[in-house]
mmCIF file with all atom_site columns, C-alpha atoms in Angstrom:
data_model
loop_
_atom_site.group_PDB
_atom_site.id
_atom_site.type_symbol
_atom_site.label_atom_id
_atom_site.label_alt_id
_atom_site.label_comp_id
_atom_site.label_asym_id
_atom_site.label_entity_id
_atom_site.label_seq_id
_atom_site.pdbx_PDB_ins_code
_atom_site.Cartn_x
_atom_site.Cartn_y
_atom_site.Cartn_z
_atom_site.occupancy
_atom_site.B_iso_or_equiv
_atom_site.pdbx_formal_charge
_atom_site.auth_seq_id
_atom_site.auth_comp_id
_atom_site.auth_asym_id
_atom_site.auth_atom_id
_atom_site.pdbx_PDB_model_num
ATOM 1   C CA . MET V 1 1   ? 61.812 -50.822 -3.545  1.00 0.00 ? 1   MET V CA 1
ATOM 2   C CA . LYS V 1 2   ? 61.537 -54.021 -1.546  1.00 0.00 ? 2   LYS V CA 1
ATOM 3   C CA . LEU V 1 3   ? 59.914 -53.221 1.781   1.00 0.00 ? 3   LEU V CA 1
ATOM 4   C CA . LEU V 1 4   ? 58.939 -54.927 5.016   1.00 0.00 ? 4   LEU V CA 1
ATOM 5   C CA . LEU V 1 5   ? 55.746 -53.796 6.745   1.00 0.00 ? 5   LEU V CA 1
ATOM 6   C CA . ILE V 1 6   ? 55.439 -54.799 10.420  1.00 0.00 ? 6   ILE V CA 1
ATOM 7   C CA . GLU V 1 7   ? 51.839 -53.914 11.277  1.00 0.00 ? 7   GLU V CA 1
ATOM 8   C CA . ASP V 1 8   ? 49.197 -55.817 13.261  1.00 0.00 ? 8   ASP V CA 1
ATOM 9   C CA . ASP V 1 9   ? 46.165 -53.866 12.031  1.00 0.00 ? 9   ASP V CA 1
ATOM 10  C CA . ALA V 1 10  ? 44.806 -55.745 9.017   1.00 0.00 ? 10  ALA V CA 1
ATOM 11  C CA . GLY V 1 11  ? 43.082 -52.679 7.530   1.00 0.00 ? 11  GLY V CA 1
ATOM 12  C CA . THR V 1 12  ? 46.189 -50.512 7.642   1.00 0.00 ? 12  THR V CA 1
ATOM 13  C CA . ALA V 1 13  ? 48.372 -53.335 6.340   1.00 0.00 ? 13  ALA V CA 1
ATOM 14  C CA . GLY V 1 14  ? 46.039 -54.008 3.415   1.00 0.00 ? 14  GLY V CA 1
ATOM 15  C CA . TYR V 1 15  ? 45.823 -50.327 2.510   1.00 0.00 ? 15  TYR V CA 1
ATOM 16  C CA . VAL V 1 16  ? 49.592 -49.815 2.585   1.00 0.00 ? 16  VAL V CA 1
ATOM 17  C CA . ARG V 1 17  ? 50.389 -53.006 0.686   1.00 0.00 ? 17  ARG V CA 1
ATOM 18  C CA . GLN V 1 18  ? 47.847 -52.278 -2.039  1.00 0.00 ? 18  GLN V CA 1
ATOM 19  C CA . GLY V 1 19  ? 49.204 -48.777 -2.538  1.00 0.00 ? 19  GLY V CA 1
ATOM 20  C CA . LEU V 1 20  ? 52.787 -50.020 -2.688  1.00 0.00 ? 20  LEU V CA 1
ATOM 21  C CA . ALA V 1 21  ? 51.864 -52.762 -5.152  1.00 0.00 ? 21  ALA V CA 1
ATOM 22  C CA . GLU V 1 22  ? 50.158 -50.233 -7.440  1.00 0.00 ? 22  GLU V CA 1
ATOM 23  C CA . LEU V 1 23  ? 53.438 -48.308 -7.539  1.00 0.00 ? 23  LEU V CA 1
ATOM 24  C CA . GLY V 1 24  ? 55.388 -51.465 -8.378  1.00 0.00 ? 24  GLY V CA 1
ATOM 25  C CA . HIS V 1 25  ? 57.014 -51.970 -4.978  1.00 0.00 ? 25  HIS V CA 1
ATOM 26  C CA . ALA V 1 26  ? 57.324 -55.408 -3.367  1.00 0.00 ? 26  ALA V CA 1
ATOM 27  C CA . CYS V 1 27  ? 56.192 -55.559 0.268   1.00 0.00 ? 27  CYS V CA 1
ATOM 28  C CA . ASP V 1 28  ? 56.425 -58.418 2.757   1.00 0.00 ? 28  ASP V CA 1
ATOM 29  C CA . HIS V 1 29  ? 54.115 -58.242 5.775   1.00 0.00 ? 29  HIS V CA 1
ATOM 30  C CA . ALA V 1 30  ? 54.524 -59.403 9.356   1.00 0.00 ? 30  ALA V CA 1
ATOM 31  C CA . ALA V 1 31  ? 51.655 -59.055 11.853  1.00 0.00 ? 31  ALA V CA 1
ATOM 32  C CA . THR V 1 32  ? 53.683 -59.486 15.048  1.00 0.00 ? 32  THR V CA 1
ATOM 33  C CA . GLY V 1 33  ? 56.866 -57.933 16.346  1.00 0.00 ? 33  GLY V CA 1
ATOM 34  C CA . LEU V 1 34  ? 58.570 -61.293 16.618  1.00 0.00 ? 34  LEU V CA 1
ATOM 35  C CA . ASP V 1 35  ? 57.724 -62.289 13.036  1.00 0.00 ? 35  ASP V CA 1
ATOM 36  C CA . GLY V 1 36  ? 58.830 -58.870 11.843  1.00 0.00 ? 36  GLY V CA 1
ATOM 37  C CA . LEU V 1 37  ? 62.165 -59.102 13.616  1.00 0.00 ? 37  LEU V CA 1
ATOM 38  C CA . THR V 1 38  ? 62.768 -62.551 12.144  1.00 0.00 ? 38  THR V CA 1
ATOM 39  C CA . ALA V 1 39  ? 61.929 -61.347 8.627   1.00 0.00 ? 39  ALA V CA 1
ATOM 40  C CA . ALA V 1 40  ? 64.158 -58.281 8.966   1.00 0.00 ? 40  ALA V CA 1
ATOM 41  C CA . LEU V 1 41  ? 67.125 -60.329 10.138  1.00 0.00 ? 41  LEU V CA 1
ATOM 42  C CA . THR V 1 42  ? 66.798 -63.039 7.484   1.00 0.00 ? 42  THR V CA 1
ATOM 43  C CA . ASN V 1 43  ? 65.936 -61.001 4.371   1.00 0.00 ? 43  ASN V CA 1
ATOM 44  C CA . SER V 1 44  ? 67.256 -57.915 2.620   1.00 0.00 ? 44  SER V CA 1
ATOM 45  C CA . TYR V 1 45  ? 64.979 -54.844 2.405   1.00 0.00 ? 45  TYR V CA 1
ATOM 46  C CA . ASP V 1 46  ? 65.388 -51.297 1.193   1.00 0.00 ? 46  ASP V CA 1
ATOM 47  C CA . ALA V 1 47  ? 63.361 -50.030 4.149   1.00 0.00 ? 47  ALA V CA 1
ATOM 48  C CA . ILE V 1 48  ? 61.131 -51.199 7.004   1.00 0.00 ? 48  ILE V CA 1
ATOM 49  C CA . ILE V 1 49  ? 57.772 -49.681 7.992   1.00 0.00 ? 49  ILE V CA 1
ATOM 50  C CA . LEU V 1 50  ? 57.273 -50.385 11.694  1.00 0.00 ? 50  LEU V CA 1
ATOM 51  C CA . ASP V 1 51  ? 54.249 -49.982 13.954  1.00 0.00 ? 51  ASP V CA 1
ATOM 52  C CA . ARG V 1 52  ? 54.857 -49.485 17.675  1.00 0.00 ? 52  ARG V CA 1
ATOM 53  C CA . ASN V 1 53  ? 51.953 -51.305 19.315  1.00 0.00 ? 53  ASN V CA 1
ATOM 54  C CA . LEU V 1 54  ? 52.605 -54.876 18.212  1.00 0.00 ? 54  LEU V CA 1
ATOM 55  C CA . PRO V 1 55  ? 51.808 -58.276 19.749  1.00 0.00 ? 55  PRO V CA 1
ATOM 56  C CA . GLN V 1 56  ? 54.613 -60.497 21.084  1.00 0.00 ? 56  GLN V CA 1
ATOM 57  C CA . LEU V 1 57  ? 57.256 -57.772 20.775  1.00 0.00 ? 57  LEU V CA 1
ATOM 58  C CA . ASP V 1 58  ? 56.574 -54.031 20.637  1.00 0.00 ? 58  ASP V CA 1
ATOM 59  C CA . GLY V 1 59  ? 57.961 -51.883 17.853  1.00 0.00 ? 59  GLY V CA 1
ATOM 60  C CA . LEU V 1 60  ? 60.639 -50.143 19.888  1.00 0.00 ? 60  LEU V CA 1
ATOM 61  C CA . ALA V 1 61  ? 61.929 -53.509 21.114  1.00 0.00 ? 61  ALA V CA 1
ATOM 62  C CA . VAL V 1 62  ? 62.093 -54.697 17.495  1.00 0.00 ? 62  VAL V CA 1
ATOM 63  C CA . LEU V 1 63  ? 63.988 -51.575 16.522  1.00 0.00 ? 63  LEU V CA 1
ATOM 64  C CA . ARG V 1 64  ? 66.449 -51.819 19.406  1.00 0.00 ? 64  ARG V CA 1
ATOM 65  C CA . ALA V 1 65  ? 67.096 -55.486 18.590  1.00 0.00 ? 65  ALA V CA 1
ATOM 66  C CA . LEU V 1 66  ? 67.849 -54.613 14.961  1.00 0.00 ? 66  LEU V CA 1
ATOM 67  C CA . ARG V 1 67  ? 70.221 -51.802 15.858  1.00 0.00 ? 67  ARG V CA 1
ATOM 68  C CA . ALA V 1 68  ? 71.924 -53.988 18.464  1.00 0.00 ? 68  ALA V CA 1
ATOM 69  C CA . GLU V 1 69  ? 72.761 -56.364 15.593  1.00 0.00 ? 69  GLU V CA 1
ATOM 70  C CA . ASP V 1 70  ? 74.201 -53.400 13.633  1.00 0.00 ? 70  ASP V CA 1
ATOM 71  C CA . HIS V 1 71  ? 71.295 -53.738 11.198  1.00 0.00 ? 71  HIS V CA 1
ATOM 72  C CA . LYS V 1 72  ? 71.408 -50.597 9.051   1.00 0.00 ? 72  LYS V CA 1
ATOM 73  C CA . THR V 1 73  ? 68.196 -50.940 7.008   1.00 0.00 ? 73  THR V CA 1
ATOM 74  C CA . PRO V 1 74  ? 66.305 -47.618 7.212   1.00 0.00 ? 74  PRO V CA 1
ATOM 75  C CA . VAL V 1 75  ? 63.249 -47.775 9.482   1.00 0.00 ? 75  VAL V CA 1
ATOM 76  C CA . LEU V 1 76  ? 60.153 -45.583 9.323   1.00 0.00 ? 76  LEU V CA 1
ATOM 77  C CA . ILE V 1 77  ? 57.934 -45.808 12.404  1.00 0.00 ? 77  ILE V CA 1
ATOM 78  C CA . LEU V 1 78  ? 54.236 -45.546 11.505  1.00 0.00 ? 78  LEU V CA 1
ATOM 79  C CA . SER V 1 79  ? 52.251 -45.183 14.708  1.00 0.00 ? 79  SER V CA 1
ATOM 80  C CA . ALA V 1 80  ? 49.144 -43.722 16.338  1.00 0.00 ? 80  ALA V CA 1
ATOM 81  C CA . LEU V 1 81  ? 51.422 -42.671 19.214  1.00 0.00 ? 81  LEU V CA 1
ATOM 82  C CA . ALA V 1 82  ? 51.996 -39.157 17.955  1.00 0.00 ? 82  ALA V CA 1
ATOM 83  C CA . GLN V 1 83  ? 53.008 -36.996 20.905  1.00 0.00 ? 83  GLN V CA 1
ATOM 84  C CA . VAL V 1 84  ? 56.397 -35.286 20.877  1.00 0.00 ? 84  VAL V CA 1
ATOM 85  C CA . ASP V 1 85  ? 57.692 -37.664 23.560  1.00 0.00 ? 85  ASP V CA 1
ATOM 86  C CA . ASP V 1 86  ? 56.569 -40.648 21.481  1.00 0.00 ? 86  ASP V CA 1
ATOM 87  C CA . ARG V 1 87  ? 58.410 -39.386 18.415  1.00 0.00 ? 87  ARG V CA 1
ATOM 88  C CA . ILE V 1 88  ? 61.535 -38.670 20.426  1.00 0.00 ? 88  ILE V CA 1
ATOM 89  C CA . LYS V 1 89  ? 61.496 -42.203 21.872  1.00 0.00 ? 89  LYS V CA 1
ATOM 90  C CA . GLY V 1 90  ? 61.200 -43.662 18.393  1.00 0.00 ? 90  GLY V CA 1
ATOM 91  C CA . LEU V 1 91  ? 64.037 -41.595 16.983  1.00 0.00 ? 91  LEU V CA 1
ATOM 92  C CA . ASN V 1 92  ? 66.251 -42.283 19.982  1.00 0.00 ? 92  ASN V CA 1
ATOM 93  C CA . ALA V 1 93  ? 65.629 -46.016 19.585  1.00 0.00 ? 93  ALA V CA 1
ATOM 94  C CA . GLY V 1 94  ? 67.145 -45.843 16.105  1.00 0.00 ? 94  GLY V CA 1
ATOM 95  C CA . SER V 1 95  ? 64.371 -45.036 13.632  1.00 0.00 ? 95  SER V CA 1
ATOM 96  C CA . ASP V 1 96  ? 65.202 -42.897 10.611  1.00 0.00 ? 96  ASP V CA 1
ATOM 97  C CA . ASP V 1 97  ? 61.811 -41.163 10.517  1.00 0.00 ? 97  ASP V CA 1
ATOM 98  C CA . TYR V 1 98  ? 58.473 -41.119 12.339  1.00 0.00 ? 98  TYR V CA 1
ATOM 99  C CA . LEU V 1 99  ? 55.047 -40.710 10.737  1.00 0.00 ? 99  LEU V CA 1
ATOM 100 C CA . ALA V 1 100 ? 51.877 -40.433 12.804  1.00 0.00 ? 100 ALA V CA 1
ATOM 101 C CA . LYS V 1 101 ? 48.572 -42.134 12.016  1.00 0.00 ? 101 LYS V CA 1
ATOM 102 C CA . PRO V 1 102 ? 46.292 -41.178 10.357  1.00 0.00 ? 102 PRO V CA 1
ATOM 103 C CA . PHE V 1 103 ? 48.639 -40.469 7.480   1.00 0.00 ? 103 PHE V CA 1
ATOM 104 C CA . SER V 1 104 ? 48.763 -39.490 3.831   1.00 0.00 ? 104 SER V CA 1
ATOM 105 C CA . PHE V 1 105 ? 49.938 -42.330 1.596   1.00 0.00 ? 105 PHE V CA 1
ATOM 106 C CA . GLN V 1 106 ? 51.774 -39.846 -0.631  1.00 0.00 ? 106 GLN V CA 1
ATOM 107 C CA . GLU V 1 107 ? 53.668 -38.568 2.409   1.00 0.00 ? 107 GLU V CA 1
ATOM 108 C CA . LEU V 1 108 ? 54.506 -42.146 3.398   1.00 0.00 ? 108 LEU V CA 1
ATOM 109 C CA . ILE V 1 109 ? 56.031 -42.779 -0.028  1.00 0.00 ? 109 ILE V CA 1
ATOM 110 C CA . ALA V 1 110 ? 57.959 -39.508 0.046   1.00 0.00 ? 110 ALA V CA 1
ATOM 111 C CA . ARG V 1 111 ? 59.388 -40.269 3.487   1.00 0.00 ? 111 ARG V CA 1
ATOM 112 C CA . LEU V 1 112 ? 60.349 -43.802 2.471   1.00 0.00 ? 112 LEU V CA 1
ATOM 113 C CA . ALA V 1 113 ? 62.144 -42.512 -0.603  1.00 0.00 ? 113 ALA V CA 1
ATOM 114 C CA . ALA V 1 114 ? 63.984 -39.964 1.532   1.00 0.00 ? 114 ALA V CA 1
ATOM 115 C CA . ILE V 1 115 ? 65.283 -42.448 4.117   1.00 0.00 ? 115 ILE V CA 1
ATOM 116 C CA . VAL V 1 116 ? 66.330 -44.894 1.389   1.00 0.00 ? 116 VAL V CA 1
ATOM 117 C CA . ARG V 1 117 ? 68.269 -42.142 -0.396  1.00 0.00 ? 117 ARG V CA 1
ATOM 118 C CA . ARG V 1 118 ? 70.182 -41.227 2.718   1.00 0.00 ? 118 ARG V CA 1
ATOM 119 C CA . GLY V 1 119 ? 70.730 -44.839 3.796   1.00 0.00 ? 119 GLY V CA 1
ATOM 120 C CA . ASP V 1 120 ? 74.156 -46.171 4.603   1.00 0.00 ? 120 ASP V CA 1
ATOM 121 C CA . LYS V 1 121 ? 74.419 -48.594 1.679   1.00 0.00 ? 121 LYS V CA 1
ATOM 122 C CA . ALA V 1 122 ? 76.801 -47.777 -1.137  1.00 0.00 ? 122 ALA V CA 1
ATOM 123 C CA . PRO V 1 123 ? 74.884 -46.116 -3.998  1.00 0.00 ? 123 PRO V CA 1
ATOM 124 C CA . ALA V 1 124 ? 76.161 -48.520 -6.648  1.00 0.00 ? 124 ALA V CA 1
ATOM 125 C CA . ALA V 1 125 ? 75.040 -51.506 -4.600  1.00 0.00 ? 125 ALA V CA 1
ATOM 126 C CA . THR V 1 126 ? 71.549 -50.192 -3.984  1.00 0.00 ? 126 THR V CA 1
ATOM 127 C CA . THR V 1 127 ? 70.627 -48.152 -7.042  1.00 0.00 ? 127 THR V CA 1
ATOM 128 C CA . THR V 1 128 ? 72.044 -50.103 -9.993  1.00 0.00 ? 128 THR V CA 1
ATOM 129 C CA . LEU V 1 129 ? 72.159 -53.759 -11.037 1.00 0.00 ? 129 LEU V CA 1
ATOM 130 C CA . ARG V 1 130 ? 74.263 -54.959 -13.974 1.00 0.00 ? 130 ARG V CA 1
ATOM 131 C CA . VAL V 1 131 ? 74.553 -58.177 -15.983 1.00 0.00 ? 131 VAL V CA 1
ATOM 132 C CA . ALA V 1 132 ? 76.849 -57.998 -19.019 1.00 0.00 ? 132 ALA V CA 1
ATOM 133 C CA . ASP V 1 133 ? 75.832 -54.803 -20.863 1.00 0.00 ? 133 ASP V CA 1
ATOM 134 C CA . LEU V 1 134 ? 72.342 -54.747 -19.321 1.00 0.00 ? 134 LEU V CA 1
ATOM 135 C CA . GLU V 1 135 ? 71.944 -52.252 -16.479 1.00 0.00 ? 135 GLU V CA 1
ATOM 136 C CA . LEU V 1 136 ? 68.883 -51.639 -14.287 1.00 0.00 ? 136 LEU V CA 1
ATOM 137 C CA . ASP V 1 137 ? 68.388 -48.282 -12.568 1.00 0.00 ? 137 ASP V CA 1
ATOM 138 C CA . LEU V 1 138 ? 66.457 -49.070 -9.368  1.00 0.00 ? 138 LEU V CA 1
ATOM 139 C CA . LEU V 1 139 ? 65.577 -45.450 -8.650  1.00 0.00 ? 139 LEU V CA 1
ATOM 140 C CA . GLY V 1 140 ? 64.754 -44.352 -12.177 1.00 0.00 ? 140 GLY V CA 1
ATOM 141 C CA . ARG V 1 141 ? 62.996 -47.697 -12.788 1.00 0.00 ? 141 ARG V CA 1
ATOM 142 C CA . PHE V 1 142 ? 64.353 -48.151 -16.309 1.00 0.00 ? 142 PHE V CA 1
ATOM 143 C CA . ALA V 1 143 ? 66.973 -50.343 -17.948 1.00 0.00 ? 143 ALA V CA 1
ATOM 144 C CA . THR V 1 144 ? 69.727 -49.637 -20.439 1.00 0.00 ? 144 THR V CA 1
ATOM 145 C CA . ARG V 1 145 ? 71.579 -51.950 -22.767 1.00 0.00 ? 145 ARG V CA 1
ATOM 146 C CA . GLY V 1 146 ? 74.642 -50.282 -24.151 1.00 0.00 ? 146 GLY V CA 1
ATOM 147 C CA . THR V 1 147 ? 73.399 -46.842 -25.143 1.00 0.00 ? 147 THR V CA 1
ATOM 148 C CA . ARG V 1 148 ? 69.796 -47.973 -25.581 1.00 0.00 ? 148 ARG V CA 1
ATOM 149 C CA . ARG V 1 149 ? 67.277 -46.974 -22.908 1.00 0.00 ? 149 ARG V CA 1
ATOM 150 C CA . ILE V 1 150 ? 64.556 -49.542 -22.146 1.00 0.00 ? 150 ILE V CA 1
ATOM 151 C CA . GLU V 1 151 ? 61.280 -48.401 -20.604 1.00 0.00 ? 151 GLU V CA 1
ATOM 152 C CA . LEU V 1 152 ? 59.674 -51.022 -18.369 1.00 0.00 ? 152 LEU V CA 1
ATOM 153 C CA . LEU V 1 153 ? 56.173 -51.569 -17.070 1.00 0.00 ? 153 LEU V CA 1
ATOM 154 C CA . ASN V 1 154 ? 55.869 -52.224 -13.314 1.00 0.00 ? 154 ASN V CA 1
ATOM 155 C CA . LYS V 1 155 ? 55.736 -56.006 -13.578 1.00 0.00 ? 155 LYS V CA 1
ATOM 156 C CA . GLU V 1 156 ? 58.521 -56.105 -16.147 1.00 0.00 ? 156 GLU V CA 1
ATOM 157 C CA . PHE V 1 157 ? 60.681 -54.039 -13.806 1.00 0.00 ? 157 PHE V CA 1
ATOM 158 C CA . GLN V 1 158 ? 59.946 -56.332 -10.844 1.00 0.00 ? 158 GLN V CA 1
ATOM 159 C CA . LEU V 1 159 ? 60.685 -59.464 -12.853 1.00 0.00 ? 159 LEU V CA 1
ATOM 160 C CA . LEU V 1 160 ? 63.916 -58.059 -14.273 1.00 0.00 ? 160 LEU V CA 1
ATOM 161 C CA . GLU V 1 161 ? 65.075 -56.867 -10.850 1.00 0.00 ? 161 GLU V CA 1
ATOM 162 C CA . TYR V 1 162 ? 64.494 -60.339 -9.393  1.00 0.00 ? 162 TYR V CA 1
ATOM 163 C CA . LEU V 1 163 ? 66.240 -62.046 -12.298 1.00 0.00 ? 163 LEU V CA 1
ATOM 164 C CA . MET V 1 164 ? 69.218 -59.698 -12.076 1.00 0.00 ? 164 MET V CA 1
ATOM 165 C CA . ARG V 1 165 ? 69.537 -60.168 -8.314  1.00 0.00 ? 165 ARG V CA 1
ATOM 166 C CA . HIS V 1 166 ? 69.661 -63.909 -9.029  1.00 0.00 ? 166 HIS V CA 1
ATOM 167 C CA . ALA V 1 167 ? 71.789 -63.724 -12.179 1.00 0.00 ? 167 ALA V CA 1
ATOM 168 C CA . GLY V 1 168 ? 73.324 -67.058 -13.155 1.00 0.00 ? 168 GLY V CA 1
ATOM 169 C CA . GLN V 1 169 ? 70.755 -68.992 -11.110 1.00 0.00 ? 169 GLN V CA 1
ATOM 170 C CA . VAL V 1 170 ? 67.775 -70.925 -12.421 1.00 0.00 ? 170 VAL V CA 1
ATOM 171 C CA . VAL V 1 171 ? 64.649 -69.122 -11.217 1.00 0.00 ? 171 VAL V CA 1
ATOM 172 C CA . THR V 1 172 ? 61.361 -71.021 -11.227 1.00 0.00 ? 172 THR V CA 1
ATOM 173 C CA . ARG V 1 173 ? 58.020 -69.628 -12.349 1.00 0.00 ? 173 ARG V CA 1
ATOM 174 C CA . THR V 1 174 ? 56.792 -69.952 -8.771  1.00 0.00 ? 174 THR V CA 1
ATOM 175 C CA . MET V 1 175 ? 59.639 -67.786 -7.513  1.00 0.00 ? 175 MET V CA 1
ATOM 176 C CA . LEU V 1 176 ? 58.925 -65.127 -10.124 1.00 0.00 ? 176 LEU V CA 1
ATOM 177 C CA . LEU V 1 177 ? 55.201 -65.165 -9.439  1.00 0.00 ? 177 LEU V CA 1
ATOM 178 C CA . GLU V 1 178 ? 55.703 -64.709 -5.703  1.00 0.00 ? 178 GLU V CA 1
ATOM 179 C CA . ALA V 1 179 ? 58.326 -61.998 -6.254  1.00 0.00 ? 179 ALA V CA 1
ATOM 180 C CA . ALA V 1 180 ? 56.210 -59.843 -8.568  1.00 0.00 ? 180 ALA V CA 1
ATOM 181 C CA . TRP V 1 181 ? 52.597 -60.738 -7.769  1.00 0.00 ? 181 TRP V CA 1
ATOM 182 C CA . ASP V 1 182 ? 52.907 -61.731 -4.095  1.00 0.00 ? 182 ASP V CA 1
ATOM 183 C CA . TYR V 1 183 ? 50.399 -64.568 -4.179  1.00 0.00 ? 183 TYR V CA 1
ATOM 184 C CA . SER V 1 184 ? 50.639 -68.348 -4.198  1.00 0.00 ? 184 SER V CA 1
ATOM 185 C CA . PHE V 1 185 ? 51.466 -70.034 -7.461  1.00 0.00 ? 185 PHE V CA 1
ATOM 186 C CA . ASN V 1 186 ? 48.556 -71.099 -9.662  1.00 0.00 ? 186 ASN V CA 1
ATOM 187 C CA . PRO V 1 187 ? 49.837 -73.923 -11.861 1.00 0.00 ? 187 PRO V CA 1
ATOM 188 C CA . GLY V 1 188 ? 47.194 -73.149 -14.477 1.00 0.00 ? 188 GLY V CA 1
ATOM 189 C CA . THR V 1 189 ? 48.314 -69.603 -15.207 1.00 0.00 ? 189 THR V CA 1
ATOM 190 C CA . ASN V 1 190 ? 50.681 -68.528 -17.986 1.00 0.00 ? 190 ASN V CA 1
ATOM 191 C CA . VAL V 1 191 ? 51.062 -64.972 -16.698 1.00 0.00 ? 191 VAL V CA 1
ATOM 192 C CA . ILE V 1 192 ? 54.795 -65.450 -16.058 1.00 0.00 ? 192 ILE V CA 1
ATOM 193 C CA . ASP V 1 193 ? 55.483 -66.775 -19.556 1.00 0.00 ? 193 ASP V CA 1
ATOM 194 C CA . VAL V 1 194 ? 53.600 -63.865 -21.130 1.00 0.00 ? 194 VAL V CA 1
ATOM 195 C CA . HIS V 1 195 ? 55.445 -61.210 -19.119 1.00 0.00 ? 195 HIS V CA 1
ATOM 196 C CA . VAL V 1 196 ? 58.846 -62.876 -19.561 1.00 0.00 ? 196 VAL V CA 1
ATOM 197 C CA . SER V 1 197 ? 58.264 -63.028 -23.299 1.00 0.00 ? 197 SER V CA 1
ATOM 198 C CA . ARG V 1 198 ? 57.531 -59.289 -23.377 1.00 0.00 ? 198 ARG V CA 1
ATOM 199 C CA . LEU V 1 199 ? 60.538 -58.576 -21.177 1.00 0.00 ? 199 LEU V CA 1
ATOM 200 C CA . ARG V 1 200 ? 62.828 -60.660 -23.406 1.00 0.00 ? 200 ARG V CA 1
ATOM 201 C CA . ALA V 1 201 ? 61.654 -58.741 -26.475 1.00 0.00 ? 201 ALA V CA 1
ATOM 202 C CA . LYS V 1 202 ? 62.670 -55.496 -24.776 1.00 0.00 ? 202 LYS V CA 1
ATOM 203 C CA . ILE V 1 203 ? 66.098 -56.506 -23.483 1.00 0.00 ? 203 ILE V CA 1
ATOM 204 C CA . GLU V 1 204 ? 67.125 -58.571 -26.539 1.00 0.00 ? 204 GLU V CA 1
ATOM 205 C CA . HIS V 1 205 ? 66.536 -56.279 -29.481 1.00 0.00 ? 205 HIS V CA 1
ATOM 206 C CA . ASP V 1 206 ? 67.862 -56.204 -33.055 1.00 0.00 ? 206 ASP V CA 1
ATOM 207 C CA . GLY V 1 207 ? 70.418 -59.000 -32.819 1.00 0.00 ? 207 GLY V CA 1
ATOM 208 C CA . GLU V 1 208 ? 71.682 -58.292 -29.304 1.00 0.00 ? 208 GLU V CA 1
ATOM 209 C CA . ALA V 1 209 ? 73.204 -61.299 -27.537 1.00 0.00 ? 209 ALA V CA 1
ATOM 210 C CA . PRO V 1 210 ? 70.658 -63.432 -25.636 1.00 0.00 ? 210 PRO V CA 1
ATOM 211 C CA . LEU V 1 211 ? 70.591 -62.877 -21.885 1.00 0.00 ? 211 LEU V CA 1
ATOM 212 C CA . LEU V 1 212 ? 67.273 -64.325 -20.704 1.00 0.00 ? 212 LEU V CA 1
ATOM 213 C CA . HIS V 1 213 ? 67.220 -68.076 -21.223 1.00 0.00 ? 213 HIS V CA 1
ATOM 214 C CA . THR V 1 214 ? 64.353 -70.539 -20.841 1.00 0.00 ? 214 THR V CA 1
ATOM 215 C CA . ILE V 1 215 ? 65.433 -73.632 -18.911 1.00 0.00 ? 215 ILE V CA 1
ATOM 216 C CA . ARG V 1 216 ? 63.049 -76.336 -20.065 1.00 0.00 ? 216 ARG V CA 1
ATOM 217 C CA . GLY V 1 217 ? 61.121 -77.896 -17.205 1.00 0.00 ? 217 GLY V CA 1
ATOM 218 C CA . ALA V 1 218 ? 62.697 -75.576 -14.628 1.00 0.00 ? 218 ALA V CA 1
ATOM 219 C CA . GLY V 1 219 ? 62.182 -71.881 -15.315 1.00 0.00 ? 219 GLY V CA 1
ATOM 220 C CA . TYR V 1 220 ? 64.416 -69.037 -16.466 1.00 0.00 ? 220 TYR V CA 1
ATOM 221 C CA . GLN V 1 221 ? 68.002 -67.898 -16.120 1.00 0.00 ? 221 GLN V CA 1
ATOM 222 C CA . LEU V 1 222 ? 69.493 -64.460 -16.736 1.00 0.00 ? 222 LEU V CA 1
ATOM 223 C CA . ASP V 1 223 ? 73.071 -65.012 -17.814 1.00 0.00 ? 223 ASP V CA 1
ATOM 224 C CA . ALA V 1 224 ? 75.475 -63.612 -20.386 1.00 0.00 ? 224 ALA V CA 1
ATOM 225 C CA . HIS V 1 225 ? 76.809 -67.078 -21.250 1.00 0.00 ? 225 HIS V CA 1
#
């Protein structure tokens, strides 16, 4: 999943992001309501985790602004405001679920998966990506090529998902590093080349047509041609 966390508490944000990263999920973070609203309106996410007590713009105002724009991304409110009235206000403002702090990380993941499953997006658009005969199952987190099933490690899955979402485009190493590792590019590292090489070996097997191309001096391109 690609998620947006709008949370001003650094400890909570770090804990949630680390847990999501360990499970192979990408997570952008905004520390203010205004930054979170901007990120939500300009990027595509599978779900949004939203605190209520935020600087600049409170969580309910963010949520109402999103729904006013007919923004259908599922939203899970994660808040210390845990009274029945608080939960009702959150749900009435347009949230898909409400989880009180302190919380279990396992419950957070389960609730996120549930609201994504029942989201309004068409299943084919949100659960499967396809380039030529290569197909990526976003929920099962595996790929298939023809009748062959391809098991992927977390980073391989994240890289392939990014490449498939940008099929036909030249994707730089910096873009891949930020998409899968979520830190600034280190020009001295070859981590991308190593992982792409392993990914290529998995998706191009036993004489199958090349799909993942190295563009010298630029990066990589996933393309059937």
